[in-house]
Coordinates of C-alpha atoms (C1' of nucleotides) in Angstrom, one line a residue:
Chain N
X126 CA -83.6 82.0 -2.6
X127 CA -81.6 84.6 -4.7
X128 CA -78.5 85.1 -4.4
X129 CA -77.1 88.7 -4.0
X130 CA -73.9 90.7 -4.3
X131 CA -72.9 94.1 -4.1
X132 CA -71.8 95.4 -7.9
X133 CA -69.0 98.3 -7.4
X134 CA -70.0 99.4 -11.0
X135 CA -73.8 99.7 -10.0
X136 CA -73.0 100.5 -6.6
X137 CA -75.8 98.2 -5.1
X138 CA -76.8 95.4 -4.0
X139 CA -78.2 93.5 -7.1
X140 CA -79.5 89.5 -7.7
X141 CA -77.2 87.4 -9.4
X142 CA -78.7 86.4 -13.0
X143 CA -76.0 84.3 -14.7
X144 CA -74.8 84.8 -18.3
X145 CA -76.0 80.8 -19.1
X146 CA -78.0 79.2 -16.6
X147 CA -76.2 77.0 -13.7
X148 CA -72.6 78.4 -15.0
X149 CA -70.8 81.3 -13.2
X150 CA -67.8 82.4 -15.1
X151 CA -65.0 84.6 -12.7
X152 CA -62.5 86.5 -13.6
X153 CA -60.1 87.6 -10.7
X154 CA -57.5 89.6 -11.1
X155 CA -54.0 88.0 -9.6
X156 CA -50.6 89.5 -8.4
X157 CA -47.9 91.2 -10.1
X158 CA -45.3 88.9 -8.6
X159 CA -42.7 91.1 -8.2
X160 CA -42.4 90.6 -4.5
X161 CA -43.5 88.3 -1.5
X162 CA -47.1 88.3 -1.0
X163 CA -48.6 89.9 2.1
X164 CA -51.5 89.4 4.0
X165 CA -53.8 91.1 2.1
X166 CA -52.9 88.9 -1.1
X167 CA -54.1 86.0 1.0
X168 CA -57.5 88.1 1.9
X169 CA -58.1 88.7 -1.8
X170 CA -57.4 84.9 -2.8
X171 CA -59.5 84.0 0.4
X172 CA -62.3 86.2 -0.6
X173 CA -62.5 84.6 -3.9
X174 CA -62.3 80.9 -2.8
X175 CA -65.1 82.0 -0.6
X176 CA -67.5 83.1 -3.2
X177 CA -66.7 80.1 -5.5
X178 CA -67.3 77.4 -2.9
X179 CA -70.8 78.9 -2.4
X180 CA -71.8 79.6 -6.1
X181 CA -70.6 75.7 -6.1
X182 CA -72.8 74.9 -2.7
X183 CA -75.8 76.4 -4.6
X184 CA -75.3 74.6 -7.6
X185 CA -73.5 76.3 -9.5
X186 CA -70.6 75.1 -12.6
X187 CA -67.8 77.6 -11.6
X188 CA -64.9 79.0 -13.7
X189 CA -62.6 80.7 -11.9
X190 CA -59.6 82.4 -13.6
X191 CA -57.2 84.2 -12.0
X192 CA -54.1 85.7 -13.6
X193 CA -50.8 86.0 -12.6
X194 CA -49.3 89.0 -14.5
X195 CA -45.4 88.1 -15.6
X196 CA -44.2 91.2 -17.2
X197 CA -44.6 94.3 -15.9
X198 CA -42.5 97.1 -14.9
X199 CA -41.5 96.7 -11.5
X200 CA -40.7 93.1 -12.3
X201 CA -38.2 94.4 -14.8
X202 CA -37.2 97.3 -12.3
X203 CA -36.3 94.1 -9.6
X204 CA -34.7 92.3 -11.9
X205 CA -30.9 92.6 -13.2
X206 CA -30.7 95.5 -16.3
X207 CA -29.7 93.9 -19.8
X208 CA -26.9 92.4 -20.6
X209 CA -24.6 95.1 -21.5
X210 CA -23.4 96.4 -25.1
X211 CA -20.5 94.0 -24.7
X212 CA -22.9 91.2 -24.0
X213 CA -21.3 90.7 -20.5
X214 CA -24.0 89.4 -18.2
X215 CA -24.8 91.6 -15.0
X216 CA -25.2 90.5 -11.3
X217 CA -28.9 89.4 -10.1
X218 CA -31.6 87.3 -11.2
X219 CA -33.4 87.5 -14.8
X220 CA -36.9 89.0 -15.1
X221 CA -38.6 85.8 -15.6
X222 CA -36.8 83.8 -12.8
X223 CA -37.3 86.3 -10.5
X224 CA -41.7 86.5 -11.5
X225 CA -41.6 82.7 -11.6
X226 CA -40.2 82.7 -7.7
X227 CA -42.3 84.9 -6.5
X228 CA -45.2 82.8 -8.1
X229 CA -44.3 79.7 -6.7
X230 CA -44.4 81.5 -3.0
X231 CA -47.8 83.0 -4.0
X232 CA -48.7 79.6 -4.6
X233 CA -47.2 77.9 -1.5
X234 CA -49.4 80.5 0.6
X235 CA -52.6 79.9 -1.3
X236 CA -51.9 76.7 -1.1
X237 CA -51.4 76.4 2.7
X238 CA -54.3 78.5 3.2
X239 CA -56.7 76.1 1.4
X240 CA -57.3 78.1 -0.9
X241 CA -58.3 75.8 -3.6
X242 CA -56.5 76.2 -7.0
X243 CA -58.8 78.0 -9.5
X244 CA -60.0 76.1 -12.8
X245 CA -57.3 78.6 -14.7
X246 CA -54.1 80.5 -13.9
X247 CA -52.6 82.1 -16.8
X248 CA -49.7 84.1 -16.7
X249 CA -49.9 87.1 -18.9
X250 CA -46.7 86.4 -20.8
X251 CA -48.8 83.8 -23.0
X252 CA -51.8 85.7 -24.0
X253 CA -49.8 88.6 -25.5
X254 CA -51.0 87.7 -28.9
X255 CA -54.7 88.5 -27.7
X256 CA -53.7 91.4 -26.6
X257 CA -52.0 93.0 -29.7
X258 CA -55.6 91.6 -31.2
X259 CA -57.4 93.9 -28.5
X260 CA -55.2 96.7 -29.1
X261 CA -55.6 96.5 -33.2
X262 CA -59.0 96.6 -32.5
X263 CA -59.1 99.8 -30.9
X264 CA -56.9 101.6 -33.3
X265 CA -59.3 100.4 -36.0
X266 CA -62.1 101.8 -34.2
X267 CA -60.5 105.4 -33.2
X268 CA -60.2 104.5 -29.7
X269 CA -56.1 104.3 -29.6
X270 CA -53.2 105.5 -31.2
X271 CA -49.5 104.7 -31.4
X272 CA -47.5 107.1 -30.0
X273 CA -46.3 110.0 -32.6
X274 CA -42.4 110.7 -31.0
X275 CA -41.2 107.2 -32.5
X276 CA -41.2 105.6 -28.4
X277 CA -43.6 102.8 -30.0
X278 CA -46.2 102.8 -27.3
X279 CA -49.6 102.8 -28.0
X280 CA -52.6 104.9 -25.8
X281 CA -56.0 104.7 -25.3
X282 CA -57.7 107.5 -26.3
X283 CA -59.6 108.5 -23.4
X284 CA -61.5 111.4 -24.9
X285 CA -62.7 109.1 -27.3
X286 CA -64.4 107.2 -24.8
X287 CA -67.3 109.1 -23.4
X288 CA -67.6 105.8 -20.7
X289 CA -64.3 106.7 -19.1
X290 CA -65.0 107.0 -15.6
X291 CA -68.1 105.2 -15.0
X292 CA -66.5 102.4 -13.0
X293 CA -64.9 105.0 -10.1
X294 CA -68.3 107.8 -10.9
X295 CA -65.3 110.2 -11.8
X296 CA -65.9 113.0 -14.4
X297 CA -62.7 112.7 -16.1
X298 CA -62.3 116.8 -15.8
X299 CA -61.9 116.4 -12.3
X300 CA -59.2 113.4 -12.3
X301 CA -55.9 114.8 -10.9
X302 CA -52.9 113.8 -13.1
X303 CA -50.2 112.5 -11.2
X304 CA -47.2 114.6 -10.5
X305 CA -44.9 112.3 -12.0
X306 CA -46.1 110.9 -14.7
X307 CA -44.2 111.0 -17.9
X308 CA -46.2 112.7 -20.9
X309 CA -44.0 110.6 -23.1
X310 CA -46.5 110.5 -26.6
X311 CA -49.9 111.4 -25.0
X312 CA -52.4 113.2 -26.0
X313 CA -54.1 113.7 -22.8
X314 CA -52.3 113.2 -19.5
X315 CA -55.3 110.2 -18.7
X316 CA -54.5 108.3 -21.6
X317 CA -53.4 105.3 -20.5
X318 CA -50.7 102.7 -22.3
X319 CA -52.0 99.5 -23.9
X320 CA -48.5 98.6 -25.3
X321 CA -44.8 99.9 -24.3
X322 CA -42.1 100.4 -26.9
X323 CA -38.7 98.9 -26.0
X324 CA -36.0 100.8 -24.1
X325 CA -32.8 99.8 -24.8
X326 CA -32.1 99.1 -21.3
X327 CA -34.8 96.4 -20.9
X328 CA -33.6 92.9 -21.8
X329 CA -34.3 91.8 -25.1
X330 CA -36.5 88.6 -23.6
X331 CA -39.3 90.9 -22.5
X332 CA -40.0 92.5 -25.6
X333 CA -42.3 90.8 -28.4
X334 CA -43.0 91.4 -31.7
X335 CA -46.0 93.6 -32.9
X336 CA -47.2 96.2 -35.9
X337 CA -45.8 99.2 -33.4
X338 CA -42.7 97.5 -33.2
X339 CA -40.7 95.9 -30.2
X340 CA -42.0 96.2 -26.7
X341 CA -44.5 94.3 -23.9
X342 CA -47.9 95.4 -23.0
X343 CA -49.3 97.6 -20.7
X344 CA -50.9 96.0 -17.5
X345 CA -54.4 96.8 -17.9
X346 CA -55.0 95.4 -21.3
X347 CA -53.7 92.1 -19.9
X348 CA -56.7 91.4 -17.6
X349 CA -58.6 92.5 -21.1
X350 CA -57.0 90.1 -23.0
X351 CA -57.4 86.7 -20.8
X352 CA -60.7 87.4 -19.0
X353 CA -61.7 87.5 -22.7
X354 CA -59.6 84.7 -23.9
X355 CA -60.7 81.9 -20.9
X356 CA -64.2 83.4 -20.2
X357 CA -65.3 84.8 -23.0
X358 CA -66.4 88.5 -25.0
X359 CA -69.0 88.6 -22.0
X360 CA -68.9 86.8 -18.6
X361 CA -70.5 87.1 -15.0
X362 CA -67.7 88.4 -12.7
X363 CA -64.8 90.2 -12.3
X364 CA -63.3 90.5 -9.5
X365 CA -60.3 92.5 -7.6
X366 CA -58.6 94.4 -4.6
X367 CA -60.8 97.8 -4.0
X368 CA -57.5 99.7 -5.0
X369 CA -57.1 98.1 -8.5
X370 CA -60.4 99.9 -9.0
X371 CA -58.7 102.4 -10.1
X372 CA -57.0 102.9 -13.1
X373 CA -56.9 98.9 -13.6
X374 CA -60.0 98.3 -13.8
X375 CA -61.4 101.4 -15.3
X376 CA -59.1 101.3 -18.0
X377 CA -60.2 97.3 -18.0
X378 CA -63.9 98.5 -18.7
X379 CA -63.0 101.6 -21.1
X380 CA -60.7 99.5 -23.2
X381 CA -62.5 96.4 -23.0
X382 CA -66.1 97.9 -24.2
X383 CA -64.7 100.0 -26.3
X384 CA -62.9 97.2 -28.2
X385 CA -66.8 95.8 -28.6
X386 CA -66.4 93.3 -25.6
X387 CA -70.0 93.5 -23.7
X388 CA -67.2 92.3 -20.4
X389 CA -68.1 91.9 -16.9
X390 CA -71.7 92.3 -15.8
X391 CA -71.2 92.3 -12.5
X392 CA -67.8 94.1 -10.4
X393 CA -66.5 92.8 -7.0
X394 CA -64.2 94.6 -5.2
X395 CA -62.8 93.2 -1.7
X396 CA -61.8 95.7 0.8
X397 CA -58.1 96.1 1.9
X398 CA -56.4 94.9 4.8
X399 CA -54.3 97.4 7.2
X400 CA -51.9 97.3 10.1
X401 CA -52.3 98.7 13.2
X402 CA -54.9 100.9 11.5
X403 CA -52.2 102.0 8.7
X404 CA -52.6 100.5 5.2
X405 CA -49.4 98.7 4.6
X406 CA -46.3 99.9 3.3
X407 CA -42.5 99.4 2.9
X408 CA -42.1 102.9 4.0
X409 CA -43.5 102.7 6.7
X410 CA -42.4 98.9 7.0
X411 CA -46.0 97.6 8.6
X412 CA -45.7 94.8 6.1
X413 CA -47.4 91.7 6.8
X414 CA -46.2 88.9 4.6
X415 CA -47.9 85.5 3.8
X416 CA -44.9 83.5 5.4
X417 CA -44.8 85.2 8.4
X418 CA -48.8 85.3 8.8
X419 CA -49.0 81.8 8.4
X420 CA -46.4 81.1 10.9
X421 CA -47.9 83.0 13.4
X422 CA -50.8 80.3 14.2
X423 CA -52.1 77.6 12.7
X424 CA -53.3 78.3 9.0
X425 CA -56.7 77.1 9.5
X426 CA -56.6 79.9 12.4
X427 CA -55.3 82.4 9.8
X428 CA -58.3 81.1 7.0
X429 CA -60.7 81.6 10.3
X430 CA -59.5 85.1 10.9
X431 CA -59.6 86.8 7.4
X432 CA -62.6 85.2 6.4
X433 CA -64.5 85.7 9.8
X434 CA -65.0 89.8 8.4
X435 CA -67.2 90.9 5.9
X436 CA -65.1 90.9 2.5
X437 CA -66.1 94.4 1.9
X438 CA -64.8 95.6 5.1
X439 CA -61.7 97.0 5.9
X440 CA -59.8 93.8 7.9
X441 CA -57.3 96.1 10.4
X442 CA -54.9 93.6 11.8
X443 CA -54.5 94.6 15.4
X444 CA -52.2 92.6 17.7
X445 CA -54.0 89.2 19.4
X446 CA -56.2 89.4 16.6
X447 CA -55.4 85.5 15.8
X448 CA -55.4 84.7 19.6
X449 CA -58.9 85.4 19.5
X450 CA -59.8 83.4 16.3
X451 CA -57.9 81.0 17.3
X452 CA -60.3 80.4 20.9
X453 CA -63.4 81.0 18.4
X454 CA -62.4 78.5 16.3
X455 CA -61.4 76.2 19.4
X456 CA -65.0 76.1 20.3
X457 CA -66.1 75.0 17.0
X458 CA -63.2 72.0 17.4
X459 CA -63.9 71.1 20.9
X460 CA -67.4 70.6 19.8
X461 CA -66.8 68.3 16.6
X462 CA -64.5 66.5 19.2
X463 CA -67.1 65.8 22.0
X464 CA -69.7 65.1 19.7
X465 CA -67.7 62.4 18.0
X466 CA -66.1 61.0 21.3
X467 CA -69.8 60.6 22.5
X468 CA -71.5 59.3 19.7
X469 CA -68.9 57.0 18.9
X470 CA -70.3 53.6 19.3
X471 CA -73.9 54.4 19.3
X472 CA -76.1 54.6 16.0
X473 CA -75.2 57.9 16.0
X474 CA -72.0 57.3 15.3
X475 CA -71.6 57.8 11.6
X476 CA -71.3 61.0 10.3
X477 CA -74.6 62.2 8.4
X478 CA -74.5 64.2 5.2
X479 CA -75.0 67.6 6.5
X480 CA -77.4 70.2 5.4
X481 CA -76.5 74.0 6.6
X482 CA -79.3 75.7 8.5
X483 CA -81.1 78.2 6.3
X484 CA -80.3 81.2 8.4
X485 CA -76.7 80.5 7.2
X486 CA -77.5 79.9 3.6
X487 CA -79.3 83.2 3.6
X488 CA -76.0 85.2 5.4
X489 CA -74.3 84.0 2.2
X490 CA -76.5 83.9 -0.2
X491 CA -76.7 88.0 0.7
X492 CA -73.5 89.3 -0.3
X493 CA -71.4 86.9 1.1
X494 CA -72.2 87.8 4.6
X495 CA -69.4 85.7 6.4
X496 CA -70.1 87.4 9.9
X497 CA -73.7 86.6 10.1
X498 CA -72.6 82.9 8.8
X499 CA -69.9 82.8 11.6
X500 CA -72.3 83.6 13.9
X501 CA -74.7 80.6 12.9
X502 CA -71.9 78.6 12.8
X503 CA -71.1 79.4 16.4
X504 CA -75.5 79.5 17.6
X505 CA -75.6 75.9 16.5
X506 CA -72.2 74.5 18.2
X507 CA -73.9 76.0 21.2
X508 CA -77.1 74.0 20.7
X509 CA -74.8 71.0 19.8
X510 CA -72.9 71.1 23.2
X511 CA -76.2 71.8 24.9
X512 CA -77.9 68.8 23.1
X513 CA -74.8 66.9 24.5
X514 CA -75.6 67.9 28.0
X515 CA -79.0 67.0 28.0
X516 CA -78.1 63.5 26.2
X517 CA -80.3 64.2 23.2
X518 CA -78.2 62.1 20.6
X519 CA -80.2 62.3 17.9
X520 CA -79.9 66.2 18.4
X521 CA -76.3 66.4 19.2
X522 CA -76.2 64.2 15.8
X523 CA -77.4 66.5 13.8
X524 CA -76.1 69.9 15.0
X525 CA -72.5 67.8 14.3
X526 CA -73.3 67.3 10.7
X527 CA -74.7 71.1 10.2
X528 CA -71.2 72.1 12.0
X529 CA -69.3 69.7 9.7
X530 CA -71.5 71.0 6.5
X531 CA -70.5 74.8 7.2
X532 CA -67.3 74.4 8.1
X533 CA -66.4 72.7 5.0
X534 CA -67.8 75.1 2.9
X535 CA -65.9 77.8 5.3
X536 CA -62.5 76.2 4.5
X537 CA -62.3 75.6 8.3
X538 CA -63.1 72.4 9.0
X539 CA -60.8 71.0 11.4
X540 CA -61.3 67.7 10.9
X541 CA -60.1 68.0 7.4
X542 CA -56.9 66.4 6.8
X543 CA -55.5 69.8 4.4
X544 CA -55.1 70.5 8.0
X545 CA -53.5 67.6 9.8
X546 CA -49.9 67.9 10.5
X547 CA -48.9 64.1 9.4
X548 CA -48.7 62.5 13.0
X549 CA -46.0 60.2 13.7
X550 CA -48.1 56.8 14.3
X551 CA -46.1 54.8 16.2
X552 CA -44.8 57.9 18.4
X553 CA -48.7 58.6 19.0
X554 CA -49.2 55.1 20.2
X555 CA -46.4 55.0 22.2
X556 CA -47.6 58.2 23.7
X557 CA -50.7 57.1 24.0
X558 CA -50.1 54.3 26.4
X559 CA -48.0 56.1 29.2
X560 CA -50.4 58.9 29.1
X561 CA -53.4 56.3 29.4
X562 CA -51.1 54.8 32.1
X563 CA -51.3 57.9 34.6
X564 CA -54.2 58.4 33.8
X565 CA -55.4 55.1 34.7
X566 CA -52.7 56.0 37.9
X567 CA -55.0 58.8 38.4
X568 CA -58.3 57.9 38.4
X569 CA -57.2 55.0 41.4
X570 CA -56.2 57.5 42.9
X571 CA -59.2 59.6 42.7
X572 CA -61.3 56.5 43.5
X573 CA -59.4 56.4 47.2
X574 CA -59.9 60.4 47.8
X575 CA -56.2 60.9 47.0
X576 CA -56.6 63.9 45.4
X577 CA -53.7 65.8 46.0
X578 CA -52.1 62.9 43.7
X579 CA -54.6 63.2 41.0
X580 CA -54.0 66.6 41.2
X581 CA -50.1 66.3 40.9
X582 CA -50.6 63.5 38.1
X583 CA -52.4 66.4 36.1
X584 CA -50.2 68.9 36.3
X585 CA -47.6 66.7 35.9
X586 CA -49.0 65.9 32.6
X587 CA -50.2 69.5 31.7
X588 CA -46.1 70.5 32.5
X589 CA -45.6 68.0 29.2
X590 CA -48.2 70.1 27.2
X591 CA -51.0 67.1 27.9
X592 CA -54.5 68.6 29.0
X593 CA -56.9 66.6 30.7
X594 CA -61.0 66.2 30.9
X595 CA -63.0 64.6 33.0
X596 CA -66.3 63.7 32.2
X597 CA -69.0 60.9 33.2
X598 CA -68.0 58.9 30.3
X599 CA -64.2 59.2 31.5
X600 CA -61.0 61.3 31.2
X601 CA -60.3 62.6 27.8
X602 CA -56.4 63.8 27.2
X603 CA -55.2 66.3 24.2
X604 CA -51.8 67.7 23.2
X605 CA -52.4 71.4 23.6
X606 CA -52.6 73.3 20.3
X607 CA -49.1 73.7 18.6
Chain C
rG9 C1' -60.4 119.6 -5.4
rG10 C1' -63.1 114.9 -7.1
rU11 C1' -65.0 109.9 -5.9
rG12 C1' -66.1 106.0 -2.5
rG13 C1' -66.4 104.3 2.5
rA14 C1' -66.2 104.2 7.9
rG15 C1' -67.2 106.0 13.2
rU16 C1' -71.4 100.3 17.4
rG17 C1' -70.5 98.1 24.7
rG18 C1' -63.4 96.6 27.8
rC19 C1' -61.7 94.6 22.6
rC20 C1' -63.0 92.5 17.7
rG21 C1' -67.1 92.7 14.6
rA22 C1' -72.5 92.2 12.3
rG23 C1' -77.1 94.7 11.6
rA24 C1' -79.9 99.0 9.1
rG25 C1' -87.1 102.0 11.8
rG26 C1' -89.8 98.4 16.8
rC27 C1' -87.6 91.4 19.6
rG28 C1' -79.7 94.0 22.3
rA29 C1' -75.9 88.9 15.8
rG30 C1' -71.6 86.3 17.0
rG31 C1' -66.6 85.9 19.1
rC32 C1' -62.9 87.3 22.8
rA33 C1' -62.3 89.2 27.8
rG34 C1' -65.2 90.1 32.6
rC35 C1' -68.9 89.0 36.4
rG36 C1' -72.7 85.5 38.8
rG37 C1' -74.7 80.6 38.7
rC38 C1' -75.1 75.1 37.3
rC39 C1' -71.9 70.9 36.7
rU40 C1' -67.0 69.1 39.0
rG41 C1' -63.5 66.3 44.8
rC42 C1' -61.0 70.7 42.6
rA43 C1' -60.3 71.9 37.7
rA44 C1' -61.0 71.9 32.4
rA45 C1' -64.8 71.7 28.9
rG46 C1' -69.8 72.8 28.5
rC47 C1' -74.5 75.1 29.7
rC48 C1' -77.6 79.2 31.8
rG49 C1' -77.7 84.2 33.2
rU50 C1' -75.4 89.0 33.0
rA51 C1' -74.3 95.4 29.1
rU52 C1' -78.9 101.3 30.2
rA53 C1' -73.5 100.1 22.7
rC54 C1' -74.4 102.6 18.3
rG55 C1' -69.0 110.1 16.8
rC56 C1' -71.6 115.0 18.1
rG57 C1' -76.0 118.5 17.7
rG58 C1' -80.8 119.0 15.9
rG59 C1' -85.2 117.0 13.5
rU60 C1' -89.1 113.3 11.4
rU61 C1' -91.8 109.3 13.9
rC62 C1' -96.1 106.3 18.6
rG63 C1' -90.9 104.4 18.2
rA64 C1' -84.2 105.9 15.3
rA65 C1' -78.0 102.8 15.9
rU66 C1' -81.1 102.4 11.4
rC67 C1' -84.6 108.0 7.9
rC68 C1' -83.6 113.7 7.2
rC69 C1' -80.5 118.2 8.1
rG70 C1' -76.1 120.0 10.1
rU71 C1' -71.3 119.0 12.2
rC72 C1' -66.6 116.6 13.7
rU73 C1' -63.1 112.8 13.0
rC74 C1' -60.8 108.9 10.3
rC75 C1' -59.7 105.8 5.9
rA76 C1' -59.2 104.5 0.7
rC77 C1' -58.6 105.7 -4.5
rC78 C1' -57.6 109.8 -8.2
rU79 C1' -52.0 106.3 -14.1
rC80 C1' -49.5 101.3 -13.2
rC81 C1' -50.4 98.4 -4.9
rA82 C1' -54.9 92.5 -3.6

RNA sequence: GGUGGAGUGGCCGAGAGGCGAGGCAGCGGCCUGCAAAGCCGUAUACGCGGGUUCGAAUCCCGUCUCCACCUCCA
């Protein structure tokens, strides 16, 4: 079977052919960490994981890189300005503490998503040497210049580059410049900047070095510079939120090609997420951030959610949205958990190797077509819980380790302990005992026909947050989902 | 103005010419002392108007609405 995926630069579906067989090579474009993430930072990272995981399920060497870019103008604009003339040291937090902050939450909420960490992370402030190498490159082959007013930037000739476009389909006549966009050197109002001269009011630490003078580069050539550095002249994928399609990664493409660099053969865009059928904004304050998401339900409920939608798709986050995750997700649990409570202590009893039905390999092996897989996911717990009614072990066996063997490639295995809140052992025992007391009160009580005490025991213990089960092989109990 | 995408049952959300994905909620049933969990059953769904076809949510024409991007937002 072929694996398929839906290139935003061919606008199609096409079958993936890898640069060097059995090696996938992925370049993702990162955060600007100049603020808290938000929810749709944790799609994009989710989408990714996603696609990895199953390149590695079918075989598959993966290199993932994905950046985190450092320096950039906002991060300066959220920073303190420079010291002053006098060298007297304003209010607020440095540039590079502030990008290293927001880094480490982007990693916290990555982290407690289980996302896993990719083979690279580079931050941009280390590759600027490639860059200026990038950016010499073009000049020497008439596709930049350095600015002529003296400013020290340096543009990319888009007229030069009868490519510019292709990415988006725009005919570059028809691009709208914006409003406010300052002309500065240009030539054209498209030209875009590769490097940025020095302003005397930005600190003297972001500012390197180069044959244009002082300054930091521009964002696009940075995802030029490390896909290239970590992956290579040429590699598989590149990937990226739909709205860096444009300019980033146009000017990527124009810049990186015209430089000589075969780049990507294959684009990935994932869609957006909105709120309450807005896209998000501070304007409009409908921002969802990471932190909050996550606390909203359990992460694994959170990983179920934005994962559960095709990645293309628009994800609108609508109120009781996780609710309704979290009872599709509860299914797959109780499942795992009846299965193993049943086969425990029969030859059944240890867990197989799983194989995923095929009818879930092929969801993802088209263009990562999570809903499909969800939905086999959810057809064979049904056949599990059915195989567990009917007492067909062997059955209920194996629809356990198919569950177990797509849930881990999912991210959402419950039974994974990335998911386990560390339990207090002895306070679980000692729990343990006085619930298996009443309900050892309770079934005695059942036996004689009492059952408006069996009744009261129940609620008693449901009033404590305990749920009970009966079933012919006894009374199961469960703290109720925190 | 340009480019790309979307409108599916009470809700979410797939699919893309012919067997009504899946989840949530609802209804009926089985099971249960009663529940819970589970299983079985249950929907005249595809923005609107035409057309092509034996057959259209899926193709064609028209039309309405919504969204994203168009120089630095994943």
């Amino acid at each position: 079977m072929v694996l398929r995926l839906y290139d935003s630069l061919d606008g199609g579906l096409r079958d993936f052919e890898p640069l060097v067989p059995g090696e996938v090579g992925m370049y993702v474009c990162g955060p600007t960490v100049q603020s808290s993430p938000h929810i749709g930072h944790l799609r994009s990272a989710l989408v990714y994981d996603l696609w990895r995981r199953w390149f590695g399920y079918r075989g598959y060497r993966v290199t993932l890189v994905r950046n985190v870019t450092d320096i950039d103008d906002k991060i300066l604009g959220n920073a303190r300005p420079a010291p002053a003339a006098d060298g007297a040291q304003t209010a607020g937090e440095v540039w590079w503490a502030l990008a290293y902050r927001y880094e480490l939450e982007f990693t916290a909420a990555y982290t407690a998503l289980g996302v896993q960490a990719p083979t690279y992370e580079p931050r941009a402030t280390a590759s600027v040497t490639q860059m200026q190498e990038i950016i010499a490159r073009l000049i020497e082959r008439g596709h930049a210049y350095p600015a002529p007013d003296g400013s020290g930037d340096v543009y990319f000739d888009t007229a030069s580059w009868p490519g510019y476009g292709r990415l988006t389909r725009q005919a570059a006549a028809d691009m709208v410049a914006a409003e406010d966009a300052d002309p500065r050197g240009k030539r054209d109002p498209r030209d875009f900047a590769l490097w940025k001269g020095r302003k005397d009011d930005e600190p003297e630490s972001a500012s390197w070095p180069s044959p244009w003078g002082p300054g930091r580069p521009g964002w696009h050539i940075e995802c030029s510079a490390m896909s290239a550095r970590y992956l290579g002249a040429q590699f598989d994928i590149h990937g990226g939120g739909l709205d860096l399609r444009f300019p980033h990664h146009e000017n990527e493409l124009a810049q990186s090609t015209a430089a000589g660099d075969a780049f990507a053969r294959y684009w990935v865009h994932n869609g957006l997420v909105n709120v309450g059928g807005q896209k998000m904004s501070k304007s409009l304050g409908n921002s969802l951030y990471a932190a909050d998401f996550l606390s909203m339900a359990r992460p694994v409920v959170v990983r179920y959610y934005l994962a559960a939608a095709h990645y293309r798709s628009v994800l609108d986050y609508h109120d009781g949205a996780l609710e309704e995750a979290e009872a599709a997700l509860d299914r797959v649990e109780t499942f795992l958990d009846r299965a193993a409570r049943r086969l425990a202590g029969t030859r059944f009893a240890a867990e197989r190797p799983g194989q995923v039905p095929d009818a879930f390999a092929a969801a993802l092996d088209d263009d990562l077509s999570t809903p499909e897989a969800f939905a086999v996911l959810h057809d064979t717990v049904r056949a599990g819980n059915a195989a567990l009614d009917d007492e067909d072990l062997d059955g209920a066996a194996e629809r356990r380790a198919e569950v177990s063997a797509m849930t881990q490639i999912l991210g959402i295995d419950p039974t994974s302990p990335e998911w386990r809140s560390r339990p207090d052992e002895p306070v679980r025992i000692a729990l343990a005992a006085l619930v298996e007391r009443r309900i050892a009160d309770r079934q005695s009580a059942r036996a004689g026909r009492d059952f408006a005490l069996a009744d009261a025991i129940r609620a008693e213990l449901a009033e404590a947050g305990i749920t009970l089960e009966d079933s012919p092989t006894g009374t199961h109990w469960s703290i109720d989902a925190e």
